[in-house]
Amino acid sequence: MHTETDLETMLLGPVLADRACGDCTACCTVLTVDTPDFKKPAGTPCMHLASHGCGIHAVRPHICRTWFCAWRRVADMPDEARPDRSGLLVSLNFEHEPRNCFEGVSINVRALAGGDAIENGMAATILDSLCDRLIPVWFSNGSKKMLMHPENDVAHLVLSGEAAPAHLQNEVAAWRERYGVFAANG
Ligand code: SF4
Ligand code: SF4
């Protein structure tokens, strides 16, 4: 979890009034939290996580009050995509030392351990709903991470700096313009 809430609102949209976490506590286990007042490592249940949810809900840290996964913000994601139901946790990812321009700010679709989102088609449904905007999308399953959007030919042109063919020129230029700032590290 990160504190770039305004950027999350700008890129993913505001938190939707009709979406609630309910019994989901996926982010309380899966994600790293690294804020001045609260830290936890990735892949480890938070020390405050109880059988009924957050054990300190009324006084939970600021980051827990203000951070929401993409399912809470993106109306195009289906209701069934809630992380505890779908086995997929989708969030905006901020990489402070990106290896290339698609890593600085991106959407990360994480397949949770034990889920069957690839087999039942939910992963494809969610990716379809996210891969239509000017935000890189990665899919990770714990052991590997793959760039899903933009497509390989566009990504190659953006990263290589090669001249794009006419039908891709606008798209390649748009990616370079928005994310070129991250290219210095890649
Ligand atoms: S992963 Fe999303 S839906 Fe689940 S508890 Fe966190 S913010 Fe709520
Ligand atoms: S403090 Fe509560 S809401 Fe925050 S990560 Fe821990 S269990 Fe989740």
GROMACS .gro file of C-alpha atoms and ligand atoms in nm:
model
  202
    1MET     CA    1   0.000   0.000   0.000
    2HIS     CA    2   0.122   0.348  -0.078
    3THR     CA    3   0.003   0.694   0.005
    4GLU     CA    4  -0.033   0.831  -0.349
    5THR     CA    5  -0.410   0.852  -0.299
    6ASP     CA    6  -0.459   1.153  -0.526
    7LEU     CA    7  -0.277   0.978  -0.809
    8GLU     CA    8  -0.488   0.669  -0.756
    9THR     CA    9  -0.803   0.880  -0.780
   10MET     CA   10  -0.675   1.051  -1.093
   11LEU     CA   11  -0.581   0.727  -1.269
   12LEU     CA   12  -0.840   0.479  -1.139
   13GLY     CA   13  -1.123   0.705  -1.032
   14PRO     CA   14  -1.280   0.781  -0.694
   15VAL     CA   15  -1.384   0.512  -0.450
   16LEU     CA   16  -1.725   0.382  -0.557
   17ALA     CA   17  -2.011   0.425  -0.313
   18ASP     CA   18  -2.165   0.087  -0.396
   19ARG     CA   19  -1.852  -0.124  -0.339
   20ALA     CA   20  -1.764  -0.248   0.012
   21CYS     CA   21  -1.483  -0.471   0.134
   22GLY     CA   22  -1.728  -0.697   0.320
   23ASP     CA   23  -1.543  -1.009   0.435
   24CYS     CA   24  -1.241  -0.942   0.214
   25THR     CA   25  -0.912  -0.881   0.394
   26ALA     CA   26  -0.679  -0.968   0.105
   27CYS     CA   27  -0.477  -0.647   0.119
   28CYS     CA   28  -0.416  -0.695   0.494
   29THR     CA   29  -0.210  -1.004   0.410
   30VAL     CA   30  -0.084  -0.971   0.054
   31LEU     CA   31   0.060  -0.621   0.042
   32THR     CA   32   0.359  -0.442   0.185
   33VAL     CA   33   0.274  -0.146   0.405
   34ASP     CA   34   0.557   0.098   0.454
   35THR     CA   35   0.442   0.424   0.608
   36PRO     CA   36   0.595   0.623   0.894
   37ASP     CA   37   0.331   0.510   1.143
   38PHE     CA   38   0.268   0.154   1.024
   39LYS     CA   39   0.469  -0.114   0.842
   40LYS     CA   40   0.413  -0.476   0.749
   41PRO     CA   41   0.585  -0.710   0.502
   42ALA     CA   42   0.419  -0.852   0.191
   43GLY     CA   43   0.261  -1.195   0.210
   44THR     CA   44   0.223  -1.188   0.587
   45PRO     CA   45  -0.107  -1.137   0.771
   46CYS     CA   46  -0.109  -0.807   0.957
   47MET     CA   47  -0.059  -0.849   1.330
   48HIS     CA   48  -0.397  -0.676   1.380
   49LEU     CA   49  -0.590  -0.911   1.152
   50ALA     CA   50  -0.848  -1.107   1.352
   51SER     CA   51  -1.099  -1.374   1.250
   52HIS     CA   52  -1.370  -1.110   1.195
   53GLY     CA   53  -1.143  -0.867   1.008
   54CYS     CA   54  -0.933  -0.580   1.136
   55GLY     CA   55  -0.903  -0.605   1.512
   56ILE     CA   56  -0.834  -0.233   1.548
   57HIS     CA   57  -1.084  -0.110   1.290
   58ALA     CA   58  -1.191   0.199   1.485
   59VAL     CA   59  -0.834   0.318   1.529
   60ARG     CA   60  -0.668   0.158   1.224
   61PRO     CA   61  -0.372   0.345   1.069
   62HIS     CA   62  -0.427   0.630   0.825
   63ILE     CA   63  -0.307   0.424   0.528
   64CYS     CA   64  -0.572   0.159   0.600
   65ARG     CA   65  -0.845   0.424   0.606
   66THR     CA   66  -0.742   0.584   0.280
   67TRP     CA   67  -0.608   0.302   0.061
   68PHE     CA   68  -0.841   0.096  -0.159
   69CYS     CA   69  -0.771  -0.169  -0.421
   70ALA     CA   70  -0.877  -0.112  -0.782
   71TRP     CA   71  -1.195  -0.315  -0.735
   72ARG     CA   72  -1.319  -0.043  -0.498
   73ARG     CA   73  -1.259   0.221  -0.767
   74VAL     CA   74  -1.304   0.077  -1.117
   75ALA     CA   75  -1.669   0.030  -1.211
   76ASP     CA   76  -1.573  -0.168  -1.524
   77MET     CA   77  -1.442  -0.448  -1.302
   78PRO     CA   78  -1.729  -0.689  -1.232
   79ASP     CA   79  -1.875  -0.723  -0.882
   80GLU     CA   80  -1.746  -1.082  -0.869
   81ALA     CA   81  -1.391  -0.948  -0.901
   82ARG     CA   82  -1.368  -0.865  -0.531
   83PRO     CA   83  -1.028  -1.010  -0.433
   84ASP     CA   84  -1.155  -1.269  -0.184
   85ARG     CA   85  -1.400  -1.402  -0.446
   86SER     CA   86  -1.190  -1.375  -0.760
   87GLY     CA   87  -0.847  -1.465  -0.624
   88LEU     CA   88  -0.707  -1.152  -0.791
   89LEU     CA   89  -0.588  -0.841  -0.611
   90VAL     CA   90  -0.561  -0.541  -0.843
   91SER     CA   91  -0.390  -0.221  -0.735
   92LEU     CA   92  -0.189   0.070  -0.859
   93ASN     CA   93   0.181   0.002  -0.814
   94PHE     CA   94   0.449   0.267  -0.761
   95GLU     CA   95   0.808   0.164  -0.826
   96HIS     CA   96   1.059   0.416  -0.700
   97GLU     CA   97   1.347   0.259  -0.894
   98PRO     CA   98   1.175   0.136  -1.212
   99ARG     CA   99   1.374  -0.078  -1.457
  100ASN     CA  100   1.182   0.068  -1.749
  101CYS     CA  101   0.914   0.325  -1.822
  102PHE     CA  102   0.628   0.076  -1.773
  103GLU     CA  103   0.720   0.005  -1.411
  104GLY     CA  104   0.711   0.352  -1.252
  105VAL     CA  105   0.335   0.371  -1.221
  106SER     CA  106   0.129   0.072  -1.330
  107ILE     CA  107  -0.168  -0.147  -1.252
  108ASN     CA  108  -0.067  -0.478  -1.098
  109VAL     CA  109  -0.304  -0.774  -1.124
  110ARG     CA  110  -0.186  -1.026  -0.865
  111ALA     CA  111  -0.305  -1.386  -0.876
  112LEU     CA  112  -0.350  -1.491  -0.512
  113ALA     CA  113  -0.225  -1.828  -0.393
  114GLY     CA  114  -0.480  -2.105  -0.430
  115GLY     CA  115  -0.704  -1.913  -0.672
  116ASP     CA  116  -0.829  -2.041  -1.007
  117ALA     CA  117  -0.886  -1.707  -1.180
  118ILE     CA  118  -0.690  -1.807  -1.489
  119GLU     CA  119  -0.876  -2.135  -1.532
  120ASN     CA  120  -1.226  -1.990  -1.477
  121GLY     CA  121  -1.174  -1.689  -1.703
  122MET     CA  122  -1.191  -1.418  -1.436
  123ALA     CA  123  -0.832  -1.311  -1.502
  124ALA     CA  124  -0.913  -1.254  -1.870
  125THR     CA  125  -1.232  -1.063  -1.780
  126ILE     CA  126  -1.046  -0.835  -1.541
  127LEU     CA  127  -0.759  -0.775  -1.781
  128ASP     CA  128  -1.011  -0.686  -2.055
  129SER     CA  129  -1.161  -0.424  -1.826
  130LEU     CA  130  -0.823  -0.267  -1.746
  131CYS     CA  131  -0.623  -0.282  -2.069
  132ASP     CA  132  -0.804  -0.003  -2.252
  133ARG     CA  133  -0.642   0.301  -2.087
  134LEU     CA  134  -0.303   0.469  -2.094
  135ILE     CA  135  -0.179   0.286  -1.783
  136PRO     CA  136   0.061  -0.011  -1.804
  137VAL     CA  137  -0.088  -0.338  -1.674
  138TRP     CA  138   0.122  -0.619  -1.527
  139PHE     CA  139   0.007  -0.967  -1.426
  140SER     CA  140   0.197  -1.140  -1.148
  141ASN     CA  141   0.158  -1.474  -0.977
  142GLY     CA  142   0.419  -1.454  -0.707
  143SER     CA  143   0.701  -1.606  -0.912
  144LYS     CA  144   0.685  -1.405  -1.232
  145LYS     CA  145   0.551  -1.078  -1.362
  146MET     CA  146   0.439  -1.014  -1.721
  147LEU     CA  147   0.354  -0.691  -1.902
  148MET     CA  148   0.000  -0.732  -2.043
  149HIS     CA  149  -0.061  -0.378  -2.167
  150PRO     CA  150   0.053  -0.220  -2.392
  151GLU     CA  151   0.092  -0.512  -2.633
  152ASN     CA  152   0.440  -0.641  -2.716
  153ASP     CA  153   0.487  -0.454  -3.043
  154VAL     CA  154   0.392  -0.120  -2.889
  155ALA     CA  155   0.600  -0.184  -2.575
  156HIS     CA  156   0.902  -0.270  -2.788
  157LEU     CA  157   0.872   0.052  -2.988
  158VAL     CA  158   0.827   0.265  -2.676
  159LEU     CA  159   1.127   0.108  -2.502
  160SER     CA  160   1.359   0.092  -2.802
  161GLY     CA  161   1.292   0.439  -2.933
  162GLU     CA  162   1.261   0.298  -3.287
  163ALA     CA  163   1.037   0.480  -3.533
  164ALA     CA  164   0.681   0.349  -3.516
  165PRO     CA  165   0.483   0.252  -3.829
  166ALA     CA  166   0.205   0.493  -3.919
  167HIS     CA  167  -0.077   0.293  -3.758
  168LEU     CA  168   0.103   0.287  -3.419
  169GLN     CA  169   0.257   0.634  -3.417
  170ASN     CA  170  -0.009   0.805  -3.205
  171GLU     CA  171  -0.023   0.525  -2.949
  172VAL     CA  172   0.355   0.498  -2.914
  173ALA     CA  173   0.386   0.876  -2.885
  174ALA     CA  174   0.120   0.886  -2.612
  175TRP     CA  175   0.299   0.621  -2.400
  176ARG     CA  176   0.634   0.796  -2.445
  177GLU     CA  177   0.489   1.132  -2.353
  178ARG     CA  178   0.326   1.012  -2.033
  179TYR     CA  179   0.586   0.761  -1.912
  180GLY     CA  180   0.912   0.874  -2.070
  181VAL     CA  181   0.999   1.037  -1.738
  182PHE     CA  182   1.066   0.686  -1.600
  183ALA     CA  183   1.285   0.579  -1.893
  184ALA     CA  184   1.607   0.722  -1.750
  185ASN     CA  185   1.629   0.422  -1.519
  186GLY     CA  186   1.550   0.162  -1.784
  187SF4     S1  187  -0.831  -0.602  -0.116
  187SF4    FE1  188  -0.978  -0.441  -0.175
  187SF4     S2  189  -1.182  -0.526  -0.128
  187SF4    FE2  190  -1.028  -0.649  -0.018
  187SF4     S3  191  -1.014  -0.554   0.186
  187SF4    FE3  192  -0.852  -0.461   0.059
  187SF4     S4  193  -0.947  -0.275  -0.028
  187SF4    FE4  194  -1.114  -0.405   0.050
  188SF4     S1  195  -0.432  -0.250   1.063
  188SF4    FE1  196  -0.625  -0.350   1.014
  188SF4     S2  197  -0.687  -0.267   0.811
  188SF4    FE2  198  -0.467  -0.221   0.844
  188SF4     S3  199  -0.356  -0.393   0.745
  188SF4    FE3  200  -0.383  -0.443   0.964
  188SF4     S4  201  -0.570  -0.565   0.971
  188SF4    FE4  202  -0.570  -0.458   0.775
   0.00000   0.00000   0.00000
